Structure formats: structure tokens, C-alpha cells
Tab-separated table of N, CA and C in Angstrom:
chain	number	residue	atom	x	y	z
A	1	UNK	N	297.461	14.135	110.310
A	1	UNK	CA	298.590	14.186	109.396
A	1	UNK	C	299.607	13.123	109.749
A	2	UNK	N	300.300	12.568	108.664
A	2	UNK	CA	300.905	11.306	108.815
A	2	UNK	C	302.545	12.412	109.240
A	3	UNK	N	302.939	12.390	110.190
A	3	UNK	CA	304.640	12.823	110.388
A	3	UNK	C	305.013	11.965	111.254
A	4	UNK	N	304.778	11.022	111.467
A	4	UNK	CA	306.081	9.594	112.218
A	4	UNK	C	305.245	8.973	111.806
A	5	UNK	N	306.042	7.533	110.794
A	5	UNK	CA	305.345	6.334	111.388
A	5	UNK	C	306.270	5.443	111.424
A	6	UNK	N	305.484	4.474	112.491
A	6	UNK	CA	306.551	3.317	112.992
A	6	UNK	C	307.692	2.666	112.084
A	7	UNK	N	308.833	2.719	112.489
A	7	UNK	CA	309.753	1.302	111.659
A	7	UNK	C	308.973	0.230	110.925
A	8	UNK	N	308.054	-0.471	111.415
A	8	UNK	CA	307.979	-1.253	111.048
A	8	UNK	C	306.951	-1.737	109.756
A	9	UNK	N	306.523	-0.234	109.400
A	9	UNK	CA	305.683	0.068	108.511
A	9	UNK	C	306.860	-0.446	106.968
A	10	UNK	N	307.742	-0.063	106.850
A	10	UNK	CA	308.403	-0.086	105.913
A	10	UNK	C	309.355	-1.354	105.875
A	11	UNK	N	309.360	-1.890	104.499
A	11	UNK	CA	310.338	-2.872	104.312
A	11	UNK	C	311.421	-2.370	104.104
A	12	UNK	N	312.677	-3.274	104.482
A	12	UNK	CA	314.404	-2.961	104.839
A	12	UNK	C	314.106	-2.109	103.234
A	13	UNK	N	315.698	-1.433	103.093
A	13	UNK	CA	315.636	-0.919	101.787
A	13	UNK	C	316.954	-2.001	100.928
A	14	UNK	N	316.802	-2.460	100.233
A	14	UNK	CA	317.834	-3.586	100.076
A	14	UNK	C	319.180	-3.018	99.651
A	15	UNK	N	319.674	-1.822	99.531
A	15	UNK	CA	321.060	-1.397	99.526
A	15	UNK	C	321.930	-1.458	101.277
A	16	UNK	N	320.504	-1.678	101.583
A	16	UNK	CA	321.160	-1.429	103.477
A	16	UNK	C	321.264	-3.134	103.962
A	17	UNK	N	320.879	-4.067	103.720
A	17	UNK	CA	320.693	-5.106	103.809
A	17	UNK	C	321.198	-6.091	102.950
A	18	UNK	N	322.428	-7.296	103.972
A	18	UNK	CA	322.437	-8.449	103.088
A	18	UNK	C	321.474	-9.586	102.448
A	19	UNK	N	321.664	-9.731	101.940
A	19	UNK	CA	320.891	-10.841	100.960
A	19	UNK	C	321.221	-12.508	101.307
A	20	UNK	N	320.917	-12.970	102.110
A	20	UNK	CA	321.313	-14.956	101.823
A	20	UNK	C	321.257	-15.188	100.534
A	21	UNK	N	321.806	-16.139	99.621
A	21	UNK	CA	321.232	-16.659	98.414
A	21	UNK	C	320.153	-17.212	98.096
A	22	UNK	N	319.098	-16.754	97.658
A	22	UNK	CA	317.768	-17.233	97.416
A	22	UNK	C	317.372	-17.239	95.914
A	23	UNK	N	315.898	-17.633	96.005
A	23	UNK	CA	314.836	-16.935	94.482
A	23	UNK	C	314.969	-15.838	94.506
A	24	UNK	N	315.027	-14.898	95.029
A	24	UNK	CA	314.119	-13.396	95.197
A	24	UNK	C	315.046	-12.420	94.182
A	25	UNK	N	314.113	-12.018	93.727
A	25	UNK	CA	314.280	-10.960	92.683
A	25	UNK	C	314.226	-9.697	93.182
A	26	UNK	N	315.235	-9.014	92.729
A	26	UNK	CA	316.125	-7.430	92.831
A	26	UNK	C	315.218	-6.553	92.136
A	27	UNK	N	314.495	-5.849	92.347
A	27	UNK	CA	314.377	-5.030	91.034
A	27	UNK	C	314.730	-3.050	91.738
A	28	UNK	N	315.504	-2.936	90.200
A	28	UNK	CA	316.498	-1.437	90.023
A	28	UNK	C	316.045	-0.789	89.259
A	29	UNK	N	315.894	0.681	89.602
A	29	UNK	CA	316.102	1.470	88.813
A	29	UNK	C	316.203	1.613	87.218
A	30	UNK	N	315.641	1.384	86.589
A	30	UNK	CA	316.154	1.014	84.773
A	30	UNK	C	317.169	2.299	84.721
A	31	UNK	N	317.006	3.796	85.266
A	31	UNK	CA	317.778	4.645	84.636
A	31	UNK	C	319.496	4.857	85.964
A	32	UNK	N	319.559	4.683	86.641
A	32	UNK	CA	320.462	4.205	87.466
A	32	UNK	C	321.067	2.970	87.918
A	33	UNK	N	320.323	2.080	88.093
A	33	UNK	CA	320.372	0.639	88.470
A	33	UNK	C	320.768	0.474	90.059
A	34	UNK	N	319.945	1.208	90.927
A	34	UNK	CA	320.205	1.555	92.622
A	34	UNK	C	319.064	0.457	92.565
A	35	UNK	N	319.178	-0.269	93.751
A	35	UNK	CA	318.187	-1.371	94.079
A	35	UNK	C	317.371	-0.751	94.958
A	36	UNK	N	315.848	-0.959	94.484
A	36	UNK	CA	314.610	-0.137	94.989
A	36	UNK	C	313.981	-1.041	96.016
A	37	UNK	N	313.709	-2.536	95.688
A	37	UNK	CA	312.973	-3.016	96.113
A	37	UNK	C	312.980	-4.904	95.948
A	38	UNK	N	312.478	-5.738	96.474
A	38	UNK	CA	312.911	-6.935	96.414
A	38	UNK	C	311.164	-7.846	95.982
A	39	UNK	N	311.158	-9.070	95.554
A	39	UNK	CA	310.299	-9.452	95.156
A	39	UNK	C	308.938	-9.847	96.212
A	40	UNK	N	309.894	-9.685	97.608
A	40	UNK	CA	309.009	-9.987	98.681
A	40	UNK	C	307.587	-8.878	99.074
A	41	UNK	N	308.436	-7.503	98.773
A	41	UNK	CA	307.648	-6.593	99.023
A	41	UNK	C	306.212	-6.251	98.170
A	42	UNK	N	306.632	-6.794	96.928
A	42	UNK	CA	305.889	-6.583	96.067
A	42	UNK	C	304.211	-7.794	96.835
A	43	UNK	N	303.128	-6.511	96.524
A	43	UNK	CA	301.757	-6.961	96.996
A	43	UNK	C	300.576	-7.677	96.319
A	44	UNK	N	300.957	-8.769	96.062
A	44	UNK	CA	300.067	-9.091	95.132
A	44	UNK	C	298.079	-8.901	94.836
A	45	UNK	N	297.767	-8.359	94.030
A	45	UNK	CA	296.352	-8.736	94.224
A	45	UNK	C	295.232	-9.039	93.324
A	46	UNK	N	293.775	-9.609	93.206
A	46	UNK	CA	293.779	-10.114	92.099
A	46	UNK	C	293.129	-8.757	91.130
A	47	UNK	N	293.393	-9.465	89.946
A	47	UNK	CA	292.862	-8.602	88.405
A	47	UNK	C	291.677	-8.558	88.643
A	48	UNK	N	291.429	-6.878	87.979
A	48	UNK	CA	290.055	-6.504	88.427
A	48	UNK	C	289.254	-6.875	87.009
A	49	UNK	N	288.292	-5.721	86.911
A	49	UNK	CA	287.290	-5.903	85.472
A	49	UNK	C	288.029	-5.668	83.857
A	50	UNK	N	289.223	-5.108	84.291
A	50	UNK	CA	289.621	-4.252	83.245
A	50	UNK	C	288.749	-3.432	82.361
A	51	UNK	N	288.866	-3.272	81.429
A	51	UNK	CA	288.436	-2.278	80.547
A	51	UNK	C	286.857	-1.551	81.716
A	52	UNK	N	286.191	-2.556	81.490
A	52	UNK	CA	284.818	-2.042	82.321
A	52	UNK	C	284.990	-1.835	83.639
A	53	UNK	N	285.830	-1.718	84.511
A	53	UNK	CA	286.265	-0.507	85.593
A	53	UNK	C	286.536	0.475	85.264
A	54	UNK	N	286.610	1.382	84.337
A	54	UNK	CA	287.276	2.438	84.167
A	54	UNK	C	285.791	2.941	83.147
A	55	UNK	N	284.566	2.296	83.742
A	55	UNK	CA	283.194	2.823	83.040
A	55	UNK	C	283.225	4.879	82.823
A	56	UNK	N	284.045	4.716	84.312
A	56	UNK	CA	283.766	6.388	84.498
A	56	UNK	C	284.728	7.196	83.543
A	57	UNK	N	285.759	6.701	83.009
A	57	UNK	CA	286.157	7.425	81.946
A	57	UNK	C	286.104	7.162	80.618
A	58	UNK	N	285.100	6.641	80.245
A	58	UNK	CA	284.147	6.872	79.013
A	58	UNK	C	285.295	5.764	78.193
A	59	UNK	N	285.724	4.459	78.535
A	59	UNK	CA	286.400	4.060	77.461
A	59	UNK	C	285.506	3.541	76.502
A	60	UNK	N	286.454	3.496	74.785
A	60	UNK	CA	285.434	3.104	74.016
A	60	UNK	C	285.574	1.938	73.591
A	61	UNK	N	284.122	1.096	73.242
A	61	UNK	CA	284.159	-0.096	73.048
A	61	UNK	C	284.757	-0.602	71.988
A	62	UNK	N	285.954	-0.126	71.341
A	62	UNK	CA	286.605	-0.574	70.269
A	62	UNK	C	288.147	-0.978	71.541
A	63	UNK	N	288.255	-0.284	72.469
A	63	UNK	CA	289.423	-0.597	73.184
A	63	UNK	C	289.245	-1.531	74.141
A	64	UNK	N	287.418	-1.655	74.641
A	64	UNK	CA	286.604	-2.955	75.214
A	64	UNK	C	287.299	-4.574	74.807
A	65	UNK	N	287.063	-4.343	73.142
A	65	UNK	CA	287.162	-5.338	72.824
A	65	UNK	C	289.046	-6.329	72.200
A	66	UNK	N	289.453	-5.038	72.525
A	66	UNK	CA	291.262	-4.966	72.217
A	66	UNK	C	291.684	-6.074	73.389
A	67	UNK	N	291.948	-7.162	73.158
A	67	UNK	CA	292.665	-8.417	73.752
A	67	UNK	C	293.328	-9.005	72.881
A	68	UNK	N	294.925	-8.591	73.282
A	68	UNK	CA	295.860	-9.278	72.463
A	68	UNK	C	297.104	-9.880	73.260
A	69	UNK	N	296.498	-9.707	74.749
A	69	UNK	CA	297.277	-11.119	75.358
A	69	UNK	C	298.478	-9.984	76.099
A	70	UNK	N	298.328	-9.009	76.227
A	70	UNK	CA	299.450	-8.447	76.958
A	70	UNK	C	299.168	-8.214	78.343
A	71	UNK	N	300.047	-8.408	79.099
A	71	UNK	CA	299.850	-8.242	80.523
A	71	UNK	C	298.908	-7.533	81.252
A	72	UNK	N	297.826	-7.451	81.742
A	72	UNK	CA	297.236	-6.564	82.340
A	72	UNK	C	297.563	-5.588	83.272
A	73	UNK	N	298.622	-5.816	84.489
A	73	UNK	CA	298.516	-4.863	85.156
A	73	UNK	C	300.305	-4.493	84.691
A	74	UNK	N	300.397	-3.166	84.991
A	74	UNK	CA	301.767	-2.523	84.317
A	74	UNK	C	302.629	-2.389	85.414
A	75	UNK	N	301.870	-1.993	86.417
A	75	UNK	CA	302.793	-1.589	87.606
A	75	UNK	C	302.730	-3.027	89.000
A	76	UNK	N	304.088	-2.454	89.609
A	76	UNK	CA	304.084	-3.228	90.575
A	76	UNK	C	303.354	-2.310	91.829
A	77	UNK	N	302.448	-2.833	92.784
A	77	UNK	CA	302.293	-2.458	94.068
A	77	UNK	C	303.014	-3.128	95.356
A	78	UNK	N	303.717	-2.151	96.065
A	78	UNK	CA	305.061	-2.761	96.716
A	78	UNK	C	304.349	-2.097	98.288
A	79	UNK	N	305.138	-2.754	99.215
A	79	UNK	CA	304.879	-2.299	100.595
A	79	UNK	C	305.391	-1.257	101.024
A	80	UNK	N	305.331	0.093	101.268
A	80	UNK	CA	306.274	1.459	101.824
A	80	UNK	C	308.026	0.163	102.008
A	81	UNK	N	308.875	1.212	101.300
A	81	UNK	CA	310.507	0.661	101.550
A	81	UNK	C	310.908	1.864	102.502
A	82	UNK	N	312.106	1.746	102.753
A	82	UNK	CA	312.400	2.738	103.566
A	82	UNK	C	312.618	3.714	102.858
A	83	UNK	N	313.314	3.914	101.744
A	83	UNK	CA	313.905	4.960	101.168
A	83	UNK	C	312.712	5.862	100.600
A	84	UNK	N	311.474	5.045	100.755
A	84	UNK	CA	309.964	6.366	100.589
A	84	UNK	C	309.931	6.782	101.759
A	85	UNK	N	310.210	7.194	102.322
A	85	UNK	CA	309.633	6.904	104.227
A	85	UNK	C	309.786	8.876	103.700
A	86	UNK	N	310.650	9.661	103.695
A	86	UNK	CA	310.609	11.298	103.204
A	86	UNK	C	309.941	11.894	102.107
A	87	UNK	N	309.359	10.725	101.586
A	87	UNK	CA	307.794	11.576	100.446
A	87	UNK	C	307.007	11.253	101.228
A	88	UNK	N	306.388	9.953	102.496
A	88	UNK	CA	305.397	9.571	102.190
A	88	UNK	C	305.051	10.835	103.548
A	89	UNK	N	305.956	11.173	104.422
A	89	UNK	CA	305.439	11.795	105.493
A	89	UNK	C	304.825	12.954	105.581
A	90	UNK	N	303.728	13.615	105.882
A	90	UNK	CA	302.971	14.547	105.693
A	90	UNK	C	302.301	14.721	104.807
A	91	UNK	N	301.946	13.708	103.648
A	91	UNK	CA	301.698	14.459	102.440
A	91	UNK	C	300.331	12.831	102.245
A	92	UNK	N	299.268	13.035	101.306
A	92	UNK	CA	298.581	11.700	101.255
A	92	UNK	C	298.824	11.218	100.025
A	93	UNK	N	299.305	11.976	99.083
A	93	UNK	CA	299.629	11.735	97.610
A	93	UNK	C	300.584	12.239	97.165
A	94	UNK	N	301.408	11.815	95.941
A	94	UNK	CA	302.604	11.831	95.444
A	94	UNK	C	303.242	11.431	94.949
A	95	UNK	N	304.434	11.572	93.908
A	95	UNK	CA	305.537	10.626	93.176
A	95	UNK	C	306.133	10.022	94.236
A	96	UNK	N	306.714	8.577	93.255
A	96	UNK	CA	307.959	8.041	93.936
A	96	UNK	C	309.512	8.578	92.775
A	97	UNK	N	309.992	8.906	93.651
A	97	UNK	CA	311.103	9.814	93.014
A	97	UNK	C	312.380	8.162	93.157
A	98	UNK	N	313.330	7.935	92.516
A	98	UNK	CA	314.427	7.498	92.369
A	98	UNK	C	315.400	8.225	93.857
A	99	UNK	N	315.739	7.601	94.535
A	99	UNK	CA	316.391	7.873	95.808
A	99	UNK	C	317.851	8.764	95.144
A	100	UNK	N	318.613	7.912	93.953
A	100	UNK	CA	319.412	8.349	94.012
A	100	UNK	C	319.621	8.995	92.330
A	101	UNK	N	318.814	8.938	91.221
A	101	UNK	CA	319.138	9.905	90.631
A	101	UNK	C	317.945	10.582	89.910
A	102	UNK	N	316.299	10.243	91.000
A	102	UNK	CA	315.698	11.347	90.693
A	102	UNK	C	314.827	11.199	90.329
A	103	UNK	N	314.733	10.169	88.994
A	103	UNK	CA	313.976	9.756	87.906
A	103	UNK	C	312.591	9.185	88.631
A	104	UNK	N	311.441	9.492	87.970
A	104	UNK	CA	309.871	8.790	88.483
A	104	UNK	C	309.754	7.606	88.041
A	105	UNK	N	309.430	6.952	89.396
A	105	UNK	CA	309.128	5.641	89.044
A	105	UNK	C	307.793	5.444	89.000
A	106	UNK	N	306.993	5.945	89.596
A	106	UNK	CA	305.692	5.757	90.172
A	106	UNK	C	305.192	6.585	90.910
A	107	UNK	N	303.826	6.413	91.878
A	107	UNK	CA	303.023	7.279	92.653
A	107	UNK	C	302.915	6.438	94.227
A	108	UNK	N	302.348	7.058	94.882
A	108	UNK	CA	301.713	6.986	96.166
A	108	UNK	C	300.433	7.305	96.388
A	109	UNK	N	299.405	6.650	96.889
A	109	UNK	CA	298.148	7.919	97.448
A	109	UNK	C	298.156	6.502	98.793
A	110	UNK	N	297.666	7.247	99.701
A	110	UNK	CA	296.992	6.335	101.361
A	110	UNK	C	295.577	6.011	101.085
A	111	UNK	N	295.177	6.944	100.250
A	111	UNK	CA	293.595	6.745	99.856
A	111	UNK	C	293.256	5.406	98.931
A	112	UNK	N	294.678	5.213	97.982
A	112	UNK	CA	294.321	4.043	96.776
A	112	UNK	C	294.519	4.492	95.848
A	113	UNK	N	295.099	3.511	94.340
A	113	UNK	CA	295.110	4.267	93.525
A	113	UNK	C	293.909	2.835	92.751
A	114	UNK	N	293.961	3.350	90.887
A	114	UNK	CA	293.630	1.782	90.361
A	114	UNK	C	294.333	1.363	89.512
A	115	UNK	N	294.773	0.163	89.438
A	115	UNK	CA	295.731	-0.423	89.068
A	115	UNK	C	295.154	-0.652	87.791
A	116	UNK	N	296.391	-0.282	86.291
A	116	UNK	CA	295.787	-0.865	84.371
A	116	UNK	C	294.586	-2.048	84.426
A	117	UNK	N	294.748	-3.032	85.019
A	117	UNK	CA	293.752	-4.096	85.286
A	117	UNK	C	292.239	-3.534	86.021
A	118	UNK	N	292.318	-2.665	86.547
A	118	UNK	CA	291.147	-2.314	87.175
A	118	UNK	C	290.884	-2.612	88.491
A	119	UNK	N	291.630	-2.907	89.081
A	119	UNK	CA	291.562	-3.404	90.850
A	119	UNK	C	292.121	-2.342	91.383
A	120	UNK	N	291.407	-2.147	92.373
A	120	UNK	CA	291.359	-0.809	93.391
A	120	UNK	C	292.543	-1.005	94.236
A	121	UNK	N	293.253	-0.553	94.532
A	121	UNK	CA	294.500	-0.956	95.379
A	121	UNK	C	294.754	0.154	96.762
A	122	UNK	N	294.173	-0.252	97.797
A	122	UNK	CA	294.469	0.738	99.050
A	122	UNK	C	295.881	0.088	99.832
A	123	UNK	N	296.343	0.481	100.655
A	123	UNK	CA	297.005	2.158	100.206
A	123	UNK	C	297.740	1.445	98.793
A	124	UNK	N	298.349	3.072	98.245
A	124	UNK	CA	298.798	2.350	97.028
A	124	UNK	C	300.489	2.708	96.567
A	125	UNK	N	301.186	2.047	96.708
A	125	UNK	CA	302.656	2.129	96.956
A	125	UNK	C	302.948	1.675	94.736
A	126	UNK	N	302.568	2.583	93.849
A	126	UNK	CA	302.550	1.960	92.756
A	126	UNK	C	303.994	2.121	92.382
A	127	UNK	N	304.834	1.287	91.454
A	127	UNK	CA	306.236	1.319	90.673
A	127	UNK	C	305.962	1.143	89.713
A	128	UNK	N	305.885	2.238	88.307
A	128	UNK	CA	305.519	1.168	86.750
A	128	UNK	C	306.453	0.030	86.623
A	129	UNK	N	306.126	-0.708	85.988
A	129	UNK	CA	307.342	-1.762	85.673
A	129	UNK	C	308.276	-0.969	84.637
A	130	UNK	N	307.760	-0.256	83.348
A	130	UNK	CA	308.787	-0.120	82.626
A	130	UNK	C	309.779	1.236	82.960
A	131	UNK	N	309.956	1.529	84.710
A	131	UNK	CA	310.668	2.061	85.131
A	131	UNK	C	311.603	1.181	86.066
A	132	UNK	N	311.826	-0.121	85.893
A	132	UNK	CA	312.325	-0.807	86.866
A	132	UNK	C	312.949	-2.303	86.008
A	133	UNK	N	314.053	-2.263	86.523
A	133	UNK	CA	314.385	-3.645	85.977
A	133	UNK	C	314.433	-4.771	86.663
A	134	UNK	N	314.297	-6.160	86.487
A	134	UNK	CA	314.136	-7.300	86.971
A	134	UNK	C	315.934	-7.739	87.241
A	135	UNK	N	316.239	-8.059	88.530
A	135	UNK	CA	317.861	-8.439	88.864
A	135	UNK	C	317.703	-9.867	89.556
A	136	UNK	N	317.941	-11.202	88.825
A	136	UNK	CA	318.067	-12.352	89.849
A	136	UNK	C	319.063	-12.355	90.219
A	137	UNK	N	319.088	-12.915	91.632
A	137	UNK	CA	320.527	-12.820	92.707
A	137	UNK	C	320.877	-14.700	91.832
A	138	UNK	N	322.098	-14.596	92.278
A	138	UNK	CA	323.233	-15.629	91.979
A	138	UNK	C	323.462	-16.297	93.334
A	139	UNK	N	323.545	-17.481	93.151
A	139	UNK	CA	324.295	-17.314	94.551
A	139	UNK	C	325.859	-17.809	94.927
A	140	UNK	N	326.210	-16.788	95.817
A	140	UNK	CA	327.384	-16.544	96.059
A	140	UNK	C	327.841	-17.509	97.580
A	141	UNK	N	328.994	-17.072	97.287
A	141	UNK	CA	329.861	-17.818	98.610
A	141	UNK	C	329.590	-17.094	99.776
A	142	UNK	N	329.795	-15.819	99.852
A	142	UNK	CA	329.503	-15.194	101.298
A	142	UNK	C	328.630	-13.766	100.614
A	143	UNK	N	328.232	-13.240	102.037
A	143	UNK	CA	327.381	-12.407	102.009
A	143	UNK	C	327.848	-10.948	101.881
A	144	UNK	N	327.036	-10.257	101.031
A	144	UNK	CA	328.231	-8.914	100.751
A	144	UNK	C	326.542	-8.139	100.248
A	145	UNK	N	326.936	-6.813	100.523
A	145	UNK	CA	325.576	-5.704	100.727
A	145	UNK	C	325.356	-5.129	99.256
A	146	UNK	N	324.538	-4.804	98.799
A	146	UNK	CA	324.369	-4.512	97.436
A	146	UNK	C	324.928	-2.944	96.997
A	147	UNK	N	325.325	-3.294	95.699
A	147	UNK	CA	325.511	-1.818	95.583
A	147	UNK	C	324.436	-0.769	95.627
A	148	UNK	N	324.728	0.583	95.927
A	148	UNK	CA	324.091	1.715	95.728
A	148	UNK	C	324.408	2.138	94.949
């Protein structure tokens, strides 16, 4: 059973942490706007079979052939942040809950989940996107901690 794991498993949580001025993208909460996570964390990996990965749930070949250019994968897969660190302990599967007002963003499993595109994703730290908004940093004169 997972009940401690190291610090270093988890990326900073970016309300606790200053920011230098960079590229890196913020992304919040769509229904609060608490900063979840930063563009670094996010795990990239490649696109699977689509449609024909998901053989085992009988999709039909009218949705096979549905290509109209929209993004394949929906969700982001991010590295454990800190502010999961109290779902992820003891448990192998689960929501990611909104730290501060609740709302589901996404799931967890240690086992993997599969990502809209069809790529198997171990462990799987998922965020939908259309629970999360995109925040580019500005850059500023001095360094100041993000809101919560």
C-alpha cells in the first residue's frame, strides 16, 4: 500500500512557488481559477491507434472513419503535484478533486489509464483539458507567488 511517498515524487504545487519570467504556461482551474499545474509537468507521449485501440469496446466503423481534424488527445497527463499527494495515498485509483473548490478535473490510476488517442499511459496522473484553463505568465519586474 502506497502511505508515504518521497518529496520528490511530486512537482512544487505552483501557488507555493515563485515563478522567474519565462514561456511556461499556468494552467487553472476553469471553475475557480487556483493554479493546478505548470506546463513543465505536463508528460508528454506519443498518439496511439485511436479509434482501433479501443477494439475492445466495440467502436463502430462509422466513428472509425469520423476525422475532422480535432485534437486527439483531450486530457493532459501531468506528473503527481503536490496538492494530489492526499488522494493519491493509500488508494490505486481515483478522482482528481479541485484543491480548493472541489470541482473534478480528472482521474488517477498507478496501474494506467488510456488516453482519447489510444496510448496507454502508466501511471496515469489524467486532467481533462476542458476542466482547465491555459494562463501565460507576463513578465514582470520582480517575483511575487501566485494567487490561490
Amino acid at each position: 500500500e502506497l502511505r508515504d511517498l518521497p518529496r520528490e515524487v511530486f512537482a512544487a504545487d505552483p501557488t507555493s512557488v515563485c515563478q522567474a519570467p519565462n514561456t511556461e504556461v499556468l494552467y487553472r482551474c476553469r471553475k475557480c481559477r487556483r493554479a493546478l499545474f505548470r506546463s513543465s509537468s505536463v508528460l508528454p507521449h506519443t498518439e496511439g491507434g485511436g479509434p482501433a485501440a479501443f477494439a475492445h469496446k466495440r467502436v463502430t466503423e462509422s466513428a472509425q472513419l469520423c476525422s475532422d481534424g480535432r485534437e486527439k488527445c483531450t486530457s493532459y497527463f501531468t506528473e503527481p503535484v503536490q496538492w494530489m499527494e492526499p488522494a493519491l495515498l493509500g488508494v490505486m485509483e481515483g478522482q482528481l478533486l479541485c484543491p480548493k473548490c472541489t470541482a473534478k478535473l480528472g482521474s488517477f490510476s498507478w496501474r494506467g489509464e488510456q488516453c482519447s488517442c489510444g496510448r496507454w499511459v502508466t501511471p496515469a496522473f489524467q486532467i481533462h483539458k476542458s476542466r482547465v484553463d491555459e494562463a501565460r505568465t507576463l513578465p514582470l519586474g520582480n517575483c511575487q507567488a501566485a494567487e490561490t
